[in-house]
Short mmCIF file of C-alpha atoms in Angstrom, two decimals:
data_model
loop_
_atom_site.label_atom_id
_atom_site.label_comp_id
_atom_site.label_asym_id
_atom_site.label_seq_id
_atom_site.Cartn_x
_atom_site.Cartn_y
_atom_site.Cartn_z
CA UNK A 1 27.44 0.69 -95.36
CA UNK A 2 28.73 2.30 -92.44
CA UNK A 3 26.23 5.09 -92.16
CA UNK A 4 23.35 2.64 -92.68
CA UNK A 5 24.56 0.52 -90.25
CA UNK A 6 24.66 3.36 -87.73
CA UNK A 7 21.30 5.08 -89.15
CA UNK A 8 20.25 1.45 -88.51
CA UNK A 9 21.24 1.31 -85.03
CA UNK A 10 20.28 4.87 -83.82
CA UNK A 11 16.66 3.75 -84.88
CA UNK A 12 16.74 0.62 -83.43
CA UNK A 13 17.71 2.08 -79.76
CA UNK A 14 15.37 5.24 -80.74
CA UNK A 15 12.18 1.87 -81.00
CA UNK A 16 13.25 1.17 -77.04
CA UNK A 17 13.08 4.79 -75.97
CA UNK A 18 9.96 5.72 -77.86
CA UNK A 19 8.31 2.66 -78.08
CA UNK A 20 6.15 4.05 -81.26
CA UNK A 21 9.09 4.25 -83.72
CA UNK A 22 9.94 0.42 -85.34
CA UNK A 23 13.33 -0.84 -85.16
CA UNK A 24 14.84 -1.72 -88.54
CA UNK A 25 14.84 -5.48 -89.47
CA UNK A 26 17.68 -4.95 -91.71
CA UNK A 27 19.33 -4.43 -89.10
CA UNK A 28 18.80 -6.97 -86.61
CA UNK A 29 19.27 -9.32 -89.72
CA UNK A 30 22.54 -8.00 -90.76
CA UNK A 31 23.63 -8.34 -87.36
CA UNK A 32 22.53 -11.95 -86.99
CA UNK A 33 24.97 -12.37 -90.17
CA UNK A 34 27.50 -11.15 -88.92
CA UNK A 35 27.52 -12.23 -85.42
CA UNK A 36 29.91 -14.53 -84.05
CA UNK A 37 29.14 -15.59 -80.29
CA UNK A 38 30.31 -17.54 -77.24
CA UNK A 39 27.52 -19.06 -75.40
CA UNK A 40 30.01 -21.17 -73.13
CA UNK A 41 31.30 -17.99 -71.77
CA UNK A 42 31.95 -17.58 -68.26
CA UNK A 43 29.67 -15.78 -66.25
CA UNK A 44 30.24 -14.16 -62.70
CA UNK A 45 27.55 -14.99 -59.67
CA UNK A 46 25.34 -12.41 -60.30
CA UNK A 47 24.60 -13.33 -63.81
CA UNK A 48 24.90 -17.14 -63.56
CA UNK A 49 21.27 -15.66 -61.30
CA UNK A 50 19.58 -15.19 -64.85
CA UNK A 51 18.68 -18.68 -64.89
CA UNK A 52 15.96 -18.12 -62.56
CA UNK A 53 12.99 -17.59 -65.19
CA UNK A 54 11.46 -14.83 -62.26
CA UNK A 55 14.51 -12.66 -63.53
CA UNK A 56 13.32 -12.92 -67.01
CA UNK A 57 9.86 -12.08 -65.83
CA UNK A 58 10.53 -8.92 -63.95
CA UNK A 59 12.43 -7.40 -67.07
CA UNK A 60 9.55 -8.91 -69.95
CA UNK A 61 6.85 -7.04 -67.37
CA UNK A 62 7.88 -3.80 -67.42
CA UNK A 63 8.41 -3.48 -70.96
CA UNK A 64 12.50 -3.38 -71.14
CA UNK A 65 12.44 -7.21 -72.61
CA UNK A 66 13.55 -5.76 -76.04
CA UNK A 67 16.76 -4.07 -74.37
CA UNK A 68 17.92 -7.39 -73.54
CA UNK A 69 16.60 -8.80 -76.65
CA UNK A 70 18.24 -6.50 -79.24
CA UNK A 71 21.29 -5.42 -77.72
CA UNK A 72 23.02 -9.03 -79.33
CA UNK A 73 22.02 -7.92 -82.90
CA UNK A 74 23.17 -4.16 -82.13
CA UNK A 75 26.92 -5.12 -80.61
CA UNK A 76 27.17 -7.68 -83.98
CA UNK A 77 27.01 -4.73 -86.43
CA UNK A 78 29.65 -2.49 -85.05
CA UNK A 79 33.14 -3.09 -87.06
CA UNK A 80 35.30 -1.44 -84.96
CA UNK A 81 36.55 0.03 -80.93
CA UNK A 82 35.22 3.86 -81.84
CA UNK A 83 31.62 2.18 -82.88
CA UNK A 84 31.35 -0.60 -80.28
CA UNK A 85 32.38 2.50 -77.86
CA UNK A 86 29.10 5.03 -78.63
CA UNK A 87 27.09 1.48 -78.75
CA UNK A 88 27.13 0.36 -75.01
CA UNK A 89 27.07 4.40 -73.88
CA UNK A 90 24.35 4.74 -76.21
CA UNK A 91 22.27 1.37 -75.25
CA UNK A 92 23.11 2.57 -71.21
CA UNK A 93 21.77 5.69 -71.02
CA UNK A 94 18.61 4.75 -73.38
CA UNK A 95 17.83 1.44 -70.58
CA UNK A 96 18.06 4.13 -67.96
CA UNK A 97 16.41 6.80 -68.99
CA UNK A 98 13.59 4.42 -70.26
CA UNK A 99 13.81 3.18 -66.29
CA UNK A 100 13.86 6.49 -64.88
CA UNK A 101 10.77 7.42 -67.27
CA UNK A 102 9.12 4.33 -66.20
CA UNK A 103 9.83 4.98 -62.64
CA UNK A 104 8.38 8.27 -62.77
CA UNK A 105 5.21 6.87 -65.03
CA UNK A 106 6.34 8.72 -67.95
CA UNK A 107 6.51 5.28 -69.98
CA UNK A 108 4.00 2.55 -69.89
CA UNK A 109 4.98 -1.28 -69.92
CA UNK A 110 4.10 -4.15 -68.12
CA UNK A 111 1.82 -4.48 -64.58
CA UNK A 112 4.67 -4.23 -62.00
CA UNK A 113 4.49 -1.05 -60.20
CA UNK A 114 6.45 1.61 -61.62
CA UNK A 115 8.93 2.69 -58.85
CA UNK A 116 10.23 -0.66 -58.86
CA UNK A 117 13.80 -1.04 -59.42
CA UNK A 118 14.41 -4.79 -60.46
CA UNK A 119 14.18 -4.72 -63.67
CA UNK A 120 16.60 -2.14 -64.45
CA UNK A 121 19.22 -4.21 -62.73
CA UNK A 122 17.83 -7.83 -64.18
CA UNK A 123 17.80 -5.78 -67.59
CA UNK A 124 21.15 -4.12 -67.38
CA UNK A 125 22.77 -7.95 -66.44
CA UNK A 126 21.24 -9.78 -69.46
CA UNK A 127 23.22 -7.09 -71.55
CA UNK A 128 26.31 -7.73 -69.82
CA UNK A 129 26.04 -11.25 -70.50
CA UNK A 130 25.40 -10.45 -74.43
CA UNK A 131 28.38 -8.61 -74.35
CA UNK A 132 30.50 -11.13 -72.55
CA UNK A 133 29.50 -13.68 -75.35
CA UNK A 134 29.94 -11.32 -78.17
CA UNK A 135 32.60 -12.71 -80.20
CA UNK A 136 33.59 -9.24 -82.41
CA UNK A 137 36.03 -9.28 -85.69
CA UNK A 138 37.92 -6.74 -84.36
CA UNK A 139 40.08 -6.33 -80.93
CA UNK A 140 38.06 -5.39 -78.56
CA UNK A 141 38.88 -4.43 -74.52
CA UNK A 142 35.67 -6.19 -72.92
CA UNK A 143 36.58 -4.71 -69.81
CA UNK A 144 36.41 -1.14 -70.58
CA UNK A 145 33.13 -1.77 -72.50
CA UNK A 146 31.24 -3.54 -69.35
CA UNK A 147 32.97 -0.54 -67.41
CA UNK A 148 30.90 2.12 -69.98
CA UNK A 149 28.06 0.25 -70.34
CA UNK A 150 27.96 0.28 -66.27
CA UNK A 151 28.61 4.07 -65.81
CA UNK A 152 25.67 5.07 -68.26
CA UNK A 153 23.17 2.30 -67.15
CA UNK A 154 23.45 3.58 -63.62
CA UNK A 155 23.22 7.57 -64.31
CA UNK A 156 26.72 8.34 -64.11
CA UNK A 157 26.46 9.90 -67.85
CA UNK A 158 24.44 12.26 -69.56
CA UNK A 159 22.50 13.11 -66.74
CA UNK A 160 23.87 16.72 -65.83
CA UNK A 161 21.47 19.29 -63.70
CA UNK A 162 19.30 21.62 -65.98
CA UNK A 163 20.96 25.26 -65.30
CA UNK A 164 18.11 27.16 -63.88
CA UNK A 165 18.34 30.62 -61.30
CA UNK A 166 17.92 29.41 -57.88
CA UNK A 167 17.59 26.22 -58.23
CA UNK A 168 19.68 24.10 -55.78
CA UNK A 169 21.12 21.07 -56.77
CA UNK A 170 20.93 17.51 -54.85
CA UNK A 171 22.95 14.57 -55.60
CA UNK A 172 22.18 11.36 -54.27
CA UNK A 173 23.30 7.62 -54.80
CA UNK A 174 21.12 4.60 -54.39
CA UNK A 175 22.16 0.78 -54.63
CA UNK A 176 21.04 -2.38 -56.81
CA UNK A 177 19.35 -4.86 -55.27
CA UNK A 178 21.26 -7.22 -52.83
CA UNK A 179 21.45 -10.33 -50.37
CA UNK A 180 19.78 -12.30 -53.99
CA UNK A 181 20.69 -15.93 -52.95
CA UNK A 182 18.80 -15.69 -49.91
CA UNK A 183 15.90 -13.91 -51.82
CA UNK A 184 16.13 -14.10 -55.81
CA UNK A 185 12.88 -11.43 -55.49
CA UNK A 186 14.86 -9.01 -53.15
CA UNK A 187 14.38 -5.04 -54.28
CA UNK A 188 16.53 -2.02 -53.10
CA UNK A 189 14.65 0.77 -51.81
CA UNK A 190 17.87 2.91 -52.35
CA UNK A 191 17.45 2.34 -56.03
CA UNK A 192 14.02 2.32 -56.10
CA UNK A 193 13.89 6.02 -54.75
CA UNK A 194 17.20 7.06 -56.89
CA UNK A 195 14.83 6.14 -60.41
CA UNK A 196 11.47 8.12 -58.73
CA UNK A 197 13.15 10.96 -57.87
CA UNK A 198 16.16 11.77 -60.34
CA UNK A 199 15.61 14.93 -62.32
CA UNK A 200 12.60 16.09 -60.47
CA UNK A 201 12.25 19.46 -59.86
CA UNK A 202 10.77 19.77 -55.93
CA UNK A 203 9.74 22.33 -53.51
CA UNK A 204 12.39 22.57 -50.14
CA UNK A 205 11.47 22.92 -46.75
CA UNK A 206 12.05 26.94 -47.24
CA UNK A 207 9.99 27.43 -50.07
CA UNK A 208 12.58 27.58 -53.07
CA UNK A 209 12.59 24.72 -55.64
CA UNK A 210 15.94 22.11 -56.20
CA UNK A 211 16.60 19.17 -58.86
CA UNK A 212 17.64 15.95 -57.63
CA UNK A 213 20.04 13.72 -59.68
CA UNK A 214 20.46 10.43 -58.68
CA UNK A 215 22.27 7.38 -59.85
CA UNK A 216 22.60 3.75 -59.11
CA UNK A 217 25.45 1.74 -57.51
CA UNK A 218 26.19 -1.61 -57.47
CA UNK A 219 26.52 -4.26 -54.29
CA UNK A 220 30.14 -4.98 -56.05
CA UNK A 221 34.14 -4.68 -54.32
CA UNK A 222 35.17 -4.63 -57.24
CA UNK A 223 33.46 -1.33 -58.84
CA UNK A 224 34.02 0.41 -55.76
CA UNK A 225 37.92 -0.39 -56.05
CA UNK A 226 37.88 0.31 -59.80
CA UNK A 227 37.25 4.22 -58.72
CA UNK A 228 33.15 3.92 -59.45
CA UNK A 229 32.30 6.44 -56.38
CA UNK A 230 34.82 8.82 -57.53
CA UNK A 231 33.61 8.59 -60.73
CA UNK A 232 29.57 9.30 -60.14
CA UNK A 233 30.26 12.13 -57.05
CA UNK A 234 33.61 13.49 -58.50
CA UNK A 235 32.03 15.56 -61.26
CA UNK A 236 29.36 16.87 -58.74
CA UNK A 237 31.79 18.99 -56.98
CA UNK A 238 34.77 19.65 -58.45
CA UNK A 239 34.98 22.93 -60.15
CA UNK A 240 32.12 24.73 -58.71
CA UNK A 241 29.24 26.09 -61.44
CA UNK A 242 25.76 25.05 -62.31
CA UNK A 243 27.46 21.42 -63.06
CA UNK A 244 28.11 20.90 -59.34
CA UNK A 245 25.57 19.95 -56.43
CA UNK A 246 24.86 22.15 -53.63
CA UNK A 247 23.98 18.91 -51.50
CA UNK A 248 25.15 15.43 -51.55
CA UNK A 249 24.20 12.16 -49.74
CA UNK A 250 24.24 8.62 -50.24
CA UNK A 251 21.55 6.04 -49.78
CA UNK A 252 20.65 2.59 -49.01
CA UNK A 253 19.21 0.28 -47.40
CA UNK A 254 19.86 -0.57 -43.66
CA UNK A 255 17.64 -1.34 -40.21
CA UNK A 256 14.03 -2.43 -40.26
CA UNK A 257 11.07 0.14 -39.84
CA UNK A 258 13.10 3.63 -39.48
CA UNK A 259 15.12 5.62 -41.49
CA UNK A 260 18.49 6.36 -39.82
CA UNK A 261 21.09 9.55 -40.74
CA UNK A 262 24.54 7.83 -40.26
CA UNK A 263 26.88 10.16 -38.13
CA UNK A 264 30.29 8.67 -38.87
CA UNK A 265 31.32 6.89 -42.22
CA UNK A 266 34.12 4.39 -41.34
CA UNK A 267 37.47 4.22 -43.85
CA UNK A 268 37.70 0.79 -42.93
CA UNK A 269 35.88 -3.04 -44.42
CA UNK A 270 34.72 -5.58 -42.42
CA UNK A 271 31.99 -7.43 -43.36
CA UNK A 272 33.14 -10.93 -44.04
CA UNK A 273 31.96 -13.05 -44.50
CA UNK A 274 29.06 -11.65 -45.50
CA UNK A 275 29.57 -11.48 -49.41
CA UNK A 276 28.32 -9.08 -52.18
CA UNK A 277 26.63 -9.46 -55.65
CA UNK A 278 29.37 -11.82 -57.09
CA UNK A 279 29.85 -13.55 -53.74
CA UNK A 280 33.23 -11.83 -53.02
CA UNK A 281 34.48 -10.98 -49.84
CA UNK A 282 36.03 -7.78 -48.92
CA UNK A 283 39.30 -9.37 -46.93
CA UNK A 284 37.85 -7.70 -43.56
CA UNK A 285 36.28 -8.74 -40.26
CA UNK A 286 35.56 -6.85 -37.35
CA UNK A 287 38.93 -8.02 -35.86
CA UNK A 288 41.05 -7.43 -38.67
CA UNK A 289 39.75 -4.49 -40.51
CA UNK A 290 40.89 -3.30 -43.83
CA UNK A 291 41.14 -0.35 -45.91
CA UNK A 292 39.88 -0.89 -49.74
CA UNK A 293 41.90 -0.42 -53.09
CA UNK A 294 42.31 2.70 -54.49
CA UNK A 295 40.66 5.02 -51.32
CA UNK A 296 42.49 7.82 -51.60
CA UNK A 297 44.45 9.62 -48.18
CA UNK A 298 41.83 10.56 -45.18
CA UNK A 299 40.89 10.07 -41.20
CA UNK A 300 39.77 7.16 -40.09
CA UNK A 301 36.27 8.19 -39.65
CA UNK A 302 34.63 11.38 -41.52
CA UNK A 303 31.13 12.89 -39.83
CA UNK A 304 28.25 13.97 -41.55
CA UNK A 305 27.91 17.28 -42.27
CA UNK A 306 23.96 16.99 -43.27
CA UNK A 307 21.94 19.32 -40.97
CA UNK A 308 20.92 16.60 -38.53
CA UNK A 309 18.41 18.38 -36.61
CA UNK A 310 16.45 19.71 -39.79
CA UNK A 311 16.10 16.10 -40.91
CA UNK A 312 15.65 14.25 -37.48
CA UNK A 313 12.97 17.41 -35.53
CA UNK A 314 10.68 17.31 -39.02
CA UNK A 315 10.47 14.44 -40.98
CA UNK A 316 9.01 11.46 -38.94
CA UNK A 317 6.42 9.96 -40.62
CA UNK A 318 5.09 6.72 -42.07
CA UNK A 319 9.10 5.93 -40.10
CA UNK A 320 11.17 7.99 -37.83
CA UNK A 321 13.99 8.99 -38.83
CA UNK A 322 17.45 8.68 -36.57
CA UNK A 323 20.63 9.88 -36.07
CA UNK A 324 22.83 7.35 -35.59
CA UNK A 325 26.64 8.11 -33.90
CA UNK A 326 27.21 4.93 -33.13
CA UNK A 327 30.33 3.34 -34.79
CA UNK A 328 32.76 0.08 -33.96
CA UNK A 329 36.63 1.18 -33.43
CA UNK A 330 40.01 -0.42 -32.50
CA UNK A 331 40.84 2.01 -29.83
CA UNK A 332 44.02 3.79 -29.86
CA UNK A 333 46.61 1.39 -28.10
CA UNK A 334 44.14 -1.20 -28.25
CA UNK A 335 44.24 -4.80 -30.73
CA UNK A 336 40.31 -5.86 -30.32
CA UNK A 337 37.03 -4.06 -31.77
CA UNK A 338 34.73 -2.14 -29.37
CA UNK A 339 31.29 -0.89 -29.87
CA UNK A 340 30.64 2.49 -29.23
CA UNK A 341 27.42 4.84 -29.22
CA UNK A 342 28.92 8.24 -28.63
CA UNK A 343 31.26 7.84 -32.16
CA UNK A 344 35.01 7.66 -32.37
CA UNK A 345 37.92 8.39 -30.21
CA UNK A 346 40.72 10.10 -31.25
CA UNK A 347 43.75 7.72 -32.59
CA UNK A 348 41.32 4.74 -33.01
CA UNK A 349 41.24 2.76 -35.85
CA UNK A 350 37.82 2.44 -38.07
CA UNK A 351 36.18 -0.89 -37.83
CA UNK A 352 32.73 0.20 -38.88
CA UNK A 353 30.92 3.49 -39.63
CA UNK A 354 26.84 3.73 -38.37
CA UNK A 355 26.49 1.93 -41.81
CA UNK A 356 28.62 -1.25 -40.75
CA UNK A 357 31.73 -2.08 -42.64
CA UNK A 358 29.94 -3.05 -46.29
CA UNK A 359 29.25 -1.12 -49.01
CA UNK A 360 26.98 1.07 -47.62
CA UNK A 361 29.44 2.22 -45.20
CA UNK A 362 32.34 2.89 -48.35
CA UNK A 363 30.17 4.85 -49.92
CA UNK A 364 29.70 7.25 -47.68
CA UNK A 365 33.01 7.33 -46.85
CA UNK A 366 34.54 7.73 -50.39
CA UNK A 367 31.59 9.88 -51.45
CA UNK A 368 32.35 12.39 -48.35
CA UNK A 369 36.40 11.88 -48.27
CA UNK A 370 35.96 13.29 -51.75
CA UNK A 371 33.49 16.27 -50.90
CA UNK A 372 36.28 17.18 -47.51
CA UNK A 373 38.94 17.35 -50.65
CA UNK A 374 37.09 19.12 -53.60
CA UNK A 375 34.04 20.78 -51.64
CA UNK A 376 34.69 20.81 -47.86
CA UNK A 377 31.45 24.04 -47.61
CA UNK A 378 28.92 21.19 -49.37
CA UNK A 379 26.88 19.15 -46.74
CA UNK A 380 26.84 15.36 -47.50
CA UNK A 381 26.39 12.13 -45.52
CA UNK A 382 24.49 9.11 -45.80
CA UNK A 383 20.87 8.00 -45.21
CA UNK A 384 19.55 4.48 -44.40
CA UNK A 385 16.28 3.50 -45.39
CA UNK A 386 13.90 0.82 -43.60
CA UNK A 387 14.29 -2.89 -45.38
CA UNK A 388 11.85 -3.03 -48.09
CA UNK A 389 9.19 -5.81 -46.61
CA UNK A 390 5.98 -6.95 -48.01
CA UNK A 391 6.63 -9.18 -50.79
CA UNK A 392 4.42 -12.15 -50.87
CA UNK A 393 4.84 -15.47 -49.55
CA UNK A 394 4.25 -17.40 -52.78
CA UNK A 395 8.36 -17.39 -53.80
CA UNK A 396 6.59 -17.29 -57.56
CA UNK A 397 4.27 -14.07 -57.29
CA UNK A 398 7.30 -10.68 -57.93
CA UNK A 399 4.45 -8.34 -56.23
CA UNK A 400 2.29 -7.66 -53.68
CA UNK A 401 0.24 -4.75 -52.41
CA UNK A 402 2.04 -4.36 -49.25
CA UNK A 403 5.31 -4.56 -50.98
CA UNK A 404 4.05 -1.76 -53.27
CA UNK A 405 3.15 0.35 -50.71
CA UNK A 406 5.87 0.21 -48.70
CA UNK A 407 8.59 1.08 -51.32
CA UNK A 408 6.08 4.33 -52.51
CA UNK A 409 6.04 5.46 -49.04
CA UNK A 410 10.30 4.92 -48.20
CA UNK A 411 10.46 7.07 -51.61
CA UNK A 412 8.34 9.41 -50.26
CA UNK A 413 10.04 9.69 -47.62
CA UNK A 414 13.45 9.62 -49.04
CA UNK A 415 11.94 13.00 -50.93
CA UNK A 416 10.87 14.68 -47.70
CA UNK A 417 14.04 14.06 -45.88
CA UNK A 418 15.50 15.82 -49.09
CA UNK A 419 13.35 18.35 -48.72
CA UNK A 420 14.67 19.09 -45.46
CA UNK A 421 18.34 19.12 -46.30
CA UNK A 422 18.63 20.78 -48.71
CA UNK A 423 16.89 23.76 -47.56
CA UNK A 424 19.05 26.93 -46.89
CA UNK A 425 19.79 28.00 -43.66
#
């Protein structure tokens, strides 16, 4: 019974990858037998947002409807840790290489534009809820199986650079979807451009050819304490070989109509009380700044080491792009914050990097503390995109044209400022 159960399951999950195969009713029956769940079960912020039938929409429109459908049925028929284990690694990496394939038009489903990154993320929370109500016969750590199912729904597994002769390798992060309760609709450009471009194979600024890996964060303290950053970048540079990237950078989303290359990343937080995904605050303001869990020994601020003037002299257009030194410091001696647009001064504390003191700003921080200790010859830094505008006024239509267009052309974009950076000098 084992082995059909698990023949059973690999051909269910092989129905959402290649949606020709059929998924075995046995299974999905067998699983209903056997399934015990919690429908009272506490949900966080972010997925107590499912309610909103536009969520449901923007996953059933693209074709990823039966992730969220069969993944119930699928956790139900594992009998033990080892299974339930492969299952949510398994089920991640399927949703996001069916996303990325999407993205990149390799998959058809739905009338939403391809490039659109919403309904991996509305997708990937209506399987965290199914596993939060999964009631298994067997003890199970739900924690460590959200924290798998996470890492390979995002790209942080099974999604190693092809070995290839002089090909360089590009890393990048991009971000979920954020600021929701203002704007259930909201996209992330970041993510948006981390799904188009991850794997492709494109021509640098110099003529030779690199692959870009990408993967997808979320707007969460929490992950970010739990190690997440180290976990996605880590692997990218430690060791050296064709496993390792010869580039890195983060990305999100940041100031309206330009891109902006972010000269400092800050150690510190200090964004309350603006909140993230699960409406947590990080514990820091502007006037009491704090360093996160878990960030490992550094400076106060860390510079970009991206070639600035490649990026900012050639790559301009439908936005300019910026290099931002600004940053927001305690000064040596000093107790209050001060603004400053020439970067830091030596002893100060970090308030904010030139991407604030969220997320955005940690990321590039952890991301390049990490690449100073493992890979200090690598560039890396962080790029802000323009906010994603366009989406129509109707709060009930999840498109637009305008919207469309302007998240193809930050992707674009995001490519040609890639194509700059990476180039060898």
């Amino acid at each position: 019974m084992m082995l059909l159960r698990r023949a059973a399951s690999a051909a269910a999950l092989l129905s959402l990858v290649l949606p020709l195969a059929v998924a075995s009713p046995a299974h999905a029956a067998e699983g209903a037998l056997a399934c015990r769940t919690s429908p009272s079960a506490p949900l966080d912020a972010e997925q107590a947002r499912l309610a909103d039938a536009r969520t449901t929409a923007l996953v059933e429109r693209t074709g990823l409807g039966d992730f969220v459908r069969r993944f119930p049925a699928a956790l139900c028929a594992t009998r033990g840790t080892a299974e339930a284990d492969r299952l949510v690694v398994d089920w991640g990496e399927a949703l996001w290489q069916a996303s990325v394939r999407r993205a990149q038009g390799q998959r058809p489903g739905g009338d939403l534009a391809p490039g659109d990154d919403r309904p991996l993320y509305w997708a990937r929370l209506g399987m965290t809820v199914a596993l939060a109500r999964w009631q298994p016969e067997f003890t199970a750590d739900r924690a460590a199986l959200r924290a798998r199912f996470e890492d390979s729904s995002r790209g942080l597994t099974n999604n190693a650079f092809r070995t290839a002769p002089g090909v360089r390798r590009v890393f990048i992060s991009g971000f979920d979807p954020f600021g929701l309760d203002a704007e259930i609709r909201r996209a992330n450009p970041s993510g948006s451009a981390a799904l188009q471009l991850n794997g492709r194979r494109v021509t640098l600024a110099d003529g030779s050819t690199a692959e870009i890996r990408a993967v997808v964060l979320p707007v969460r303290y929490t992950d970010f304490d739990a190690g997440m950053v180290e976990r996605a970048f880590g692997p990218r540079m430690a060791g050296g070989g064709p496993a390792t990237a010869d580039i890195i950078t983060s990305v999100s989303q940041g100031y309206p109509g330009i891109f902006t290359l972010e000269d400092w990343a800050g150690r510190a937080r200090s964004a309350d009380p603006y909140p993230d995904n699960v409406r947590a605050l990080s514990g820091g303001t502007r006037e009491r700044p704090v360093t996160a869990p878990g960030m490992g020994p550094g400076p106060e601020f860390i510079r970009t080491t991206l070639p600035a003037d490649a990026v900012t002299g050639a790559v301009q257009s439908p936005y300019p792009v910026l290099l931002n030194p600004g940053v927001t410091e305690i000064p040596a001696g000093g107790t209050a914050p001060v603004d400053r647009s020439d970067g830091p001064t030596p002893g100060s504390r970090a308030v904010e990097g030139g991407g604030g003191g969220y997320l955005s700003n940690e990321v590039a921080y952890r991301s390049n503390r990490l690449r100073a200790q493992l890979a200090p010859h690598l560039p890396g830094g962080h790029l802000h995109t323009p906010v994603l505008t366009g989406l129509p006024a109707d709060p009930q239509l999840l498109t637009g044209t305008e919207f469309e267009r302007n998240e193809s052309a930050i992707t674009a974009e995001v490519r040609s400022v890639l194509e700059h950076a990476a180039a060898r000098r």
